[in-house]
mmCIF file of C-alpha atoms in Angstrom:
data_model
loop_
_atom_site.group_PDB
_atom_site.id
_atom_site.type_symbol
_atom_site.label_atom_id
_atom_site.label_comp_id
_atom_site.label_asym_id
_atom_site.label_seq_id
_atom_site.Cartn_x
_atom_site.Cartn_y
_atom_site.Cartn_z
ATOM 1 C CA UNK A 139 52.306 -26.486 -48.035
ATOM 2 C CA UNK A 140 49.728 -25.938 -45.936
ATOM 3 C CA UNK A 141 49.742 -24.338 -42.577
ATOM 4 C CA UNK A 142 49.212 -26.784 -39.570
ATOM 5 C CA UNK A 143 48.971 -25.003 -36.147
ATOM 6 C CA UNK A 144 50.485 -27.581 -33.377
ATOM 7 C CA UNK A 145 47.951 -29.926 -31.805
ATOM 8 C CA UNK A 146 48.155 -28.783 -28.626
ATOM 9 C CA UNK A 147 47.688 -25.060 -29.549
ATOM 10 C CA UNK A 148 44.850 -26.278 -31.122
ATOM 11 C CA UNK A 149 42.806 -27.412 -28.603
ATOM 12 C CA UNK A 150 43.601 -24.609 -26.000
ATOM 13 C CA UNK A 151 42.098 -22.673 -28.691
ATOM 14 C CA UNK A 152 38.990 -25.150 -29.695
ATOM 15 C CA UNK A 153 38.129 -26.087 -25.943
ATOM 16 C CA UNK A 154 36.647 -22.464 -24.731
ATOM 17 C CA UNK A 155 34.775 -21.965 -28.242
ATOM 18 C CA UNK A 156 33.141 -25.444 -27.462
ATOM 19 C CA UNK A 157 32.100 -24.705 -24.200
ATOM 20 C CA UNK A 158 30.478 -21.953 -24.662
ATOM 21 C CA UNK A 159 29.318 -21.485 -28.784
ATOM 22 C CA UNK A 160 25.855 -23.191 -29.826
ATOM 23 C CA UNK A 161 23.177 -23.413 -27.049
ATOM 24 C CA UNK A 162 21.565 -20.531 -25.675
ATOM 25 C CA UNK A 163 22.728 -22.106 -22.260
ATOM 26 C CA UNK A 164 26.283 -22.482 -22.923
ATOM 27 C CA UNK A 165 26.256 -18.613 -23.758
ATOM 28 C CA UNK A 166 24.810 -17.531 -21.019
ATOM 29 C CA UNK A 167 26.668 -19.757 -18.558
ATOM 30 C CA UNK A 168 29.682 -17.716 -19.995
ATOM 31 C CA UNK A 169 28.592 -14.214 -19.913
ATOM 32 C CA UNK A 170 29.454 -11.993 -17.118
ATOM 33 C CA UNK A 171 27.442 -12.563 -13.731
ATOM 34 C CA UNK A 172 25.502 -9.704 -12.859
ATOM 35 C CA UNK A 173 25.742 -10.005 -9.018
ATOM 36 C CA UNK A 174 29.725 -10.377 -9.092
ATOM 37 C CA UNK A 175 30.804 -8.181 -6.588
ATOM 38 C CA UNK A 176 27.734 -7.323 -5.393
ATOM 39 C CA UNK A 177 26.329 -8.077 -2.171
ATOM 40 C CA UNK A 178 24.319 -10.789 -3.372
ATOM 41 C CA UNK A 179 20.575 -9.863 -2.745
ATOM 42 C CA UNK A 180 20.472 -10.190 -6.722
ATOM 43 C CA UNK A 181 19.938 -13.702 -6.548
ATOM 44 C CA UNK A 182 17.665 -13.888 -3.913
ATOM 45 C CA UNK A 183 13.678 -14.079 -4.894
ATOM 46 C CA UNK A 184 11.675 -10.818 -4.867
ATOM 47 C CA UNK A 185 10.186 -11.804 -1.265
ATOM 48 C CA UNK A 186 14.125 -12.153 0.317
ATOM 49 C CA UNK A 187 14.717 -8.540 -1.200
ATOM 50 C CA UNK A 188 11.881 -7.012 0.233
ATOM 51 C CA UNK A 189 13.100 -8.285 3.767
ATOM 52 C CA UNK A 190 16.535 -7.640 3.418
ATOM 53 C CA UNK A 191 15.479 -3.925 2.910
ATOM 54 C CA UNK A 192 13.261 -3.665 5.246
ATOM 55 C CA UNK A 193 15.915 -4.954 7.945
ATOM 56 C CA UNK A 194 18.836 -2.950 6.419
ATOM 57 C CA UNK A 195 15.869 0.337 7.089
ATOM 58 C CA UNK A 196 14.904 -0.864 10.283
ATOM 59 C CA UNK A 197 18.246 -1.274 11.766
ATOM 60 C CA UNK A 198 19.563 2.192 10.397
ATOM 61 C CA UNK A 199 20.170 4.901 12.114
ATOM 62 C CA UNK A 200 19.742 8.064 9.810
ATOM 63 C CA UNK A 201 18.623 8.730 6.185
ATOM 64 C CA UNK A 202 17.603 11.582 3.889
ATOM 65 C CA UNK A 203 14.284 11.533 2.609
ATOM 66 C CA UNK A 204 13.353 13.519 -0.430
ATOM 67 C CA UNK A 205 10.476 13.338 -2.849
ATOM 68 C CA UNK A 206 7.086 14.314 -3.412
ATOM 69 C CA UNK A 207 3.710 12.210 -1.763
ATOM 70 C CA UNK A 208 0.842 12.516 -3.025
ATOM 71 C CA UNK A 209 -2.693 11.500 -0.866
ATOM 72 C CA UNK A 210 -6.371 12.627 -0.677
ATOM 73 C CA UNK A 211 -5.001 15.743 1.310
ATOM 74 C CA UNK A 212 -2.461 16.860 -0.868
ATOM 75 C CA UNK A 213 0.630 17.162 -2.267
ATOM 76 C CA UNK A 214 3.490 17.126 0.176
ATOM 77 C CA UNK A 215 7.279 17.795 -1.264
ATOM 78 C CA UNK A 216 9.392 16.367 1.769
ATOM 79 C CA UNK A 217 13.340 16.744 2.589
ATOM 80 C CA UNK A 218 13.623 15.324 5.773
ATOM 81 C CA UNK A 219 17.123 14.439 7.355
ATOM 82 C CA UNK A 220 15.659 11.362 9.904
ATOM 83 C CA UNK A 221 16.995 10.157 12.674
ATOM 84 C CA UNK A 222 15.629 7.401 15.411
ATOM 85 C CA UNK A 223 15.397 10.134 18.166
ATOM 86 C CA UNK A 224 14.260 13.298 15.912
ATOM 87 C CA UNK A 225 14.599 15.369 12.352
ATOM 88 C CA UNK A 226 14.957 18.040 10.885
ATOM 89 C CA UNK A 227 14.283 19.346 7.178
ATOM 90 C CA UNK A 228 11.268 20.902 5.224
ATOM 91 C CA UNK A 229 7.651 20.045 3.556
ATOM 92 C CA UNK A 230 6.390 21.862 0.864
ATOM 93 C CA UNK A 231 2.496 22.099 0.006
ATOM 94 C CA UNK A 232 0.383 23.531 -2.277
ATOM 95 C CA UNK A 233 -0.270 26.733 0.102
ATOM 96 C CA UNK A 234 2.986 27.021 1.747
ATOM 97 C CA UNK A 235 6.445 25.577 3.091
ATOM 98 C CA UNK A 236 7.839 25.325 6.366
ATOM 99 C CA UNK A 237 10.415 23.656 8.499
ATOM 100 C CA UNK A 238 9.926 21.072 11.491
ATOM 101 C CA UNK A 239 12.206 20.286 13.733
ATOM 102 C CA UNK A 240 11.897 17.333 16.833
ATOM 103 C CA UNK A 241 14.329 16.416 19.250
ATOM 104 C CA UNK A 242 12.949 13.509 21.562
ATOM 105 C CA UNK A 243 8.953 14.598 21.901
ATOM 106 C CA UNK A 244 9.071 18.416 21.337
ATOM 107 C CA UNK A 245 8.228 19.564 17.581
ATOM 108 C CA UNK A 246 9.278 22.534 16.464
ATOM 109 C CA UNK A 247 8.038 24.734 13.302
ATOM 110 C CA UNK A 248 9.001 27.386 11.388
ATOM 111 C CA UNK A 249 7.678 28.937 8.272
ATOM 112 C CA UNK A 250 7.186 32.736 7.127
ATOM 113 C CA UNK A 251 5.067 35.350 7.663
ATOM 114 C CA UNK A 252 2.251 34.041 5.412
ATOM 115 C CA UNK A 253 1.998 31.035 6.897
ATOM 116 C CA UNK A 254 0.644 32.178 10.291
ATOM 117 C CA UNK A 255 -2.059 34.896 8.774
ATOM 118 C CA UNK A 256 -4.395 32.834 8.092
ATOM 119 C CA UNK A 257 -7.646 34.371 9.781
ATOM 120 C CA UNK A 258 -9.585 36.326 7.795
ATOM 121 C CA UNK A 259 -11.552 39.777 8.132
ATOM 122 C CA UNK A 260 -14.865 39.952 6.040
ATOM 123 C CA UNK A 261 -12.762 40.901 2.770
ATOM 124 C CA UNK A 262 -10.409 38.135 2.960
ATOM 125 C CA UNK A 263 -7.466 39.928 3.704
ATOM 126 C CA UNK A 264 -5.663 39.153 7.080
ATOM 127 C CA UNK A 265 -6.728 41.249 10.179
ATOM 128 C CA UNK A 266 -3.924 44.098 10.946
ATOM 129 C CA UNK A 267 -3.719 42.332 14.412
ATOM 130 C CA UNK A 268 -3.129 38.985 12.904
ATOM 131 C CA UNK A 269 -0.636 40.587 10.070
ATOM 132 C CA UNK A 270 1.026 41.932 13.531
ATOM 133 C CA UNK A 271 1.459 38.383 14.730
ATOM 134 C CA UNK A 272 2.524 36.892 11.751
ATOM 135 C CA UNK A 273 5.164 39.087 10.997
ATOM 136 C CA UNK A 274 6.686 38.590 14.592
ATOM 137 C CA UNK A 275 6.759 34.660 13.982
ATOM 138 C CA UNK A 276 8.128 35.115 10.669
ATOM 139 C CA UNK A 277 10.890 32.762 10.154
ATOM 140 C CA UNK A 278 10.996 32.147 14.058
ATOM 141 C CA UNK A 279 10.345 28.746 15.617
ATOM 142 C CA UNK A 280 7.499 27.641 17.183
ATOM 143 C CA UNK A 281 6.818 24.480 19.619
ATOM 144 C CA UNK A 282 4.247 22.885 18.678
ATOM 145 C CA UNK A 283 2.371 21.577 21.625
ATOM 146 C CA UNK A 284 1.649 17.951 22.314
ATOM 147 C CA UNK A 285 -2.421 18.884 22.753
ATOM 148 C CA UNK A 286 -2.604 20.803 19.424
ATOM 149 C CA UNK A 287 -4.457 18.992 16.314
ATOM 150 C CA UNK A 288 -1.661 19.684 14.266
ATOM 151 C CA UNK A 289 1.018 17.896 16.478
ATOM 152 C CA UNK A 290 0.088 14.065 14.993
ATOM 153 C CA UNK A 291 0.665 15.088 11.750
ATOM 154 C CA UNK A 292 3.129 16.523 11.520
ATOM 155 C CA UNK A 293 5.213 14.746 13.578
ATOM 156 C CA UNK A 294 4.703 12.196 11.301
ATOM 157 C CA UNK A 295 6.768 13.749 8.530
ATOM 158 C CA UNK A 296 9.176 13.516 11.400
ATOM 159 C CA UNK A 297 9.094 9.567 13.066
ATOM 160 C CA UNK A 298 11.822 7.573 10.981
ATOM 161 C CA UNK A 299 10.353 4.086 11.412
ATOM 162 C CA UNK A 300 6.697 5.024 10.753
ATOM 163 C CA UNK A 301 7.311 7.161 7.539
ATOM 164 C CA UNK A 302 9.926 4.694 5.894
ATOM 165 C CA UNK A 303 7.066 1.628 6.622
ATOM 166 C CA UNK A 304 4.431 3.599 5.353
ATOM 167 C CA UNK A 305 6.351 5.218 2.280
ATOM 168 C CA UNK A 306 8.042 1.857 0.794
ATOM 169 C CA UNK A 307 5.070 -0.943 1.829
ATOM 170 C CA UNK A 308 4.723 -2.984 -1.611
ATOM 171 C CA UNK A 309 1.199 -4.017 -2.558
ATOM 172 C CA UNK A 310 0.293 -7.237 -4.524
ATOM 173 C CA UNK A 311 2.884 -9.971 -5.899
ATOM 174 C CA UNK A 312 6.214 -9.639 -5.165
ATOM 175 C CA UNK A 313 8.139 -9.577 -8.785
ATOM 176 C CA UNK A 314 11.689 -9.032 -9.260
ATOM 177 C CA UNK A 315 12.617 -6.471 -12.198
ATOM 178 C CA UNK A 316 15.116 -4.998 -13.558
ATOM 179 C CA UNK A 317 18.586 -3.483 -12.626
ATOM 180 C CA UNK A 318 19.558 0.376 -12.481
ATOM 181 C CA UNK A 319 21.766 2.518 -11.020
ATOM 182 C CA UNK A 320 21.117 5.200 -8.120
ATOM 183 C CA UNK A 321 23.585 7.955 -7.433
ATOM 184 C CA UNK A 322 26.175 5.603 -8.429
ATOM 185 C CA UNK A 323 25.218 2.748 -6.572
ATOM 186 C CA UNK A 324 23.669 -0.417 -8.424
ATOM 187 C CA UNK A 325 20.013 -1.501 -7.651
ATOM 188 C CA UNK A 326 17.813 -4.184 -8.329
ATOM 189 C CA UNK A 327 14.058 -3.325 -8.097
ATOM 190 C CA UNK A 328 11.129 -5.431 -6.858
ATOM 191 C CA UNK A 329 7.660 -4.556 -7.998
ATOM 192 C CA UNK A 330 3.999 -5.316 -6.298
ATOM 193 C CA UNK A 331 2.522 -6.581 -9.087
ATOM 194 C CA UNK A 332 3.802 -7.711 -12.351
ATOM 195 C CA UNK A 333 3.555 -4.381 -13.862
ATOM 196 C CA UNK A 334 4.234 -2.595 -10.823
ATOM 197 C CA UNK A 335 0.900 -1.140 -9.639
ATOM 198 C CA UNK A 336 1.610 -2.213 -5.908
ATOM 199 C CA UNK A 337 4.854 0.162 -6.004
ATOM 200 C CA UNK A 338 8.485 -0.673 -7.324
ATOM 201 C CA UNK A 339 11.126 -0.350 -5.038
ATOM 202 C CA UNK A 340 14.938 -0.072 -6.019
ATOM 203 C CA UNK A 341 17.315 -2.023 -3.609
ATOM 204 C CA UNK A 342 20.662 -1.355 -3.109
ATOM 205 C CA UNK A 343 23.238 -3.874 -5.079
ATOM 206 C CA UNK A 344 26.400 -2.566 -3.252
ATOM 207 C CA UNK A 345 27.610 -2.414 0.390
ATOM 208 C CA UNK A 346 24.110 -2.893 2.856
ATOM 209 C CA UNK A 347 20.911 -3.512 0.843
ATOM 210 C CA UNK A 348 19.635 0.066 1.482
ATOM 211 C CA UNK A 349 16.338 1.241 0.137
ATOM 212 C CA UNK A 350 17.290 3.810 -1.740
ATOM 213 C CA UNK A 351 14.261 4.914 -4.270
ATOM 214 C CA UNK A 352 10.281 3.819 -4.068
ATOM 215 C CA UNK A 353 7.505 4.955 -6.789
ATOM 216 C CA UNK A 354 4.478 4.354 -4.439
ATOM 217 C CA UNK A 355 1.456 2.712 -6.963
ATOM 218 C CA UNK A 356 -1.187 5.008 -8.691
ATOM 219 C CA UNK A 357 1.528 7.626 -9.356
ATOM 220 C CA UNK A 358 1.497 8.937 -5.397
ATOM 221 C CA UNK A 359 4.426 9.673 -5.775
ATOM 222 C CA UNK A 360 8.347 9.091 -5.617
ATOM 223 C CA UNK A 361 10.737 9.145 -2.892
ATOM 224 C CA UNK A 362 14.454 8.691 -2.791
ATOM 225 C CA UNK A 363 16.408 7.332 0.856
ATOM 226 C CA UNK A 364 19.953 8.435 0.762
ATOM 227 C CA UNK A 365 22.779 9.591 3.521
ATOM 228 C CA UNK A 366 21.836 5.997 5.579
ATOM 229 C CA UNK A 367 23.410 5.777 8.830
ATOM 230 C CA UNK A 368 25.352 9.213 8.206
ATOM 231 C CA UNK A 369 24.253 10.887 11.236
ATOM 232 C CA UNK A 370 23.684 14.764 12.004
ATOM 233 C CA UNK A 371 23.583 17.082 14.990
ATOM 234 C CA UNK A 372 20.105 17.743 16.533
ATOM 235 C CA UNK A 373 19.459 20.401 19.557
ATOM 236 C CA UNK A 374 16.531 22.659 19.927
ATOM 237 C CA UNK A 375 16.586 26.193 19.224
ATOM 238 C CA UNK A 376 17.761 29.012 21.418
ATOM 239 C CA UNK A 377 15.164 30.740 23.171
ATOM 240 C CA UNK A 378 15.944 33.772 21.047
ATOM 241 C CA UNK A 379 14.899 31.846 17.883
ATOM 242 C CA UNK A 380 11.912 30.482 19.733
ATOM 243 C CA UNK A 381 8.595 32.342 19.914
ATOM 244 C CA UNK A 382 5.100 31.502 21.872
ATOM 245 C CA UNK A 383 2.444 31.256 19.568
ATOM 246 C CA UNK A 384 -0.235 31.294 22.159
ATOM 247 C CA UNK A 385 -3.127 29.839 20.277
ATOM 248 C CA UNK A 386 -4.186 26.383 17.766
ATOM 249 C CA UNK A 387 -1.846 26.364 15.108
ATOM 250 C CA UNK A 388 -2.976 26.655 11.131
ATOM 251 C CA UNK A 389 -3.852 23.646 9.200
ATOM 252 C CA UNK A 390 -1.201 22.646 7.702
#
């Protein structure tokens, strides 16, 4: 005799495998939802993403900033802890690295001994008097003054709101694209430009829609934002780690 499962068994078991067997739609109305338990910037259009990361940035009050920029003067490596009122951390370029430090309006700088000799005698070689110089400065800080021609620039490796606007602007058509993960934390990326030429940025899926990666367009280079709103202490050196330079600092 045959085997006859009881009618209502039945159709607890037929009722799911109708709902969702047969169209493409039916699947993937029962597939898992991506943005469950997210904080639901996933389903907002590439535009809304943008803006939620730009607020989440512009309201924050520290970040890490690592990554390498490149422009028409160079390569810069950067890993900057930023904060709204100052920063402190490191840039790298082709010739040299050195540390700033700012606290309010006064910029601070320190880098080795090589750094600083960089005039000349008719050889090439540093003058003994600079080579004197530089090795007193080495791996002391210096203020940089407010007049000096380096003091714009690089305070700007310093200004939080500035450098996050100008490192994570998208160019072009806002696209959405895929999902990825970053240290952990799921991401959804929105490109400038279908294929990404305007710059993809990756947007935080969990907790506050954070910025937390951008791969500026061209290949100038990739940052990563991490440590938001995890503040850090900022003072000015002591006066004996603090030296006078006493003339126009070297280009940087």
């Amino acid at each position: 005799m045959p085997f006859r499962a009881p009618s209502s068994r039945l159709r607890r078991a037929v009722v799911p495998l109708t709902l969702c067997a047969g169209l493409t739609v039916g699947m993937t109305a029962c597939a898992a939802d991506p943005d469950e338990g997210t904080n639901g910037v996933g389903r907002l259009s590439a535009t809304e993403i943008e803006d939620k990361a730009r607020d989440a940035a512009d309201t924050a009050k520290a970040v890490r900033l690592s990554g390498t920029l490149v422009s028409k003067g160079g390569t810069f490596k950067l890993n900057m802890r930023l904060r709204q009122d100052g920063a402190a951390g490191s840039v790298t370029t082709k010739n040299s690295t050195f540390e700033l430090l700012r606290v309010g309006d006064a910029l601070f700088l320190k880098a080795a001994a090589d750094f600083w000799s960089h005039d000349a005698s008719a050889d090439g070689s540093p003058s003994d008097s600079d080579s004197e110089a530089a090795d007193k400065l080495d791996d002391k800080f210096v203020k940089v003054p407010q007049g000096d021609p380096s003091y714009k620039q690089l305070r700007g490796f310093t200004d939080m709101g500035p450098l996050l606007a100008g490192l994570t602007g998208l160019h072009g058509e806002k696209v959405k694209g895929d999902r990825d993960q970053i240290g952990g934390i799921r991401t959804i990326k929105v490109k400038g430009g279908g294929d990404g030429e305007g710059g993809i940025l990756d947007v935080a899926l969990d907790g506050v829609p954070y910025p937390l990666r951008f791969a500026r367009g061209g290949g100038a280079g990739v940052v990563v934002l991490s440590e938001w709103d995890k503040s850090f202490p900022l003072a000015e050196p002591s006066k004996e780690e603090t030296l006078d330079y006493g003339k126009q600092l070297p280009r940087t």
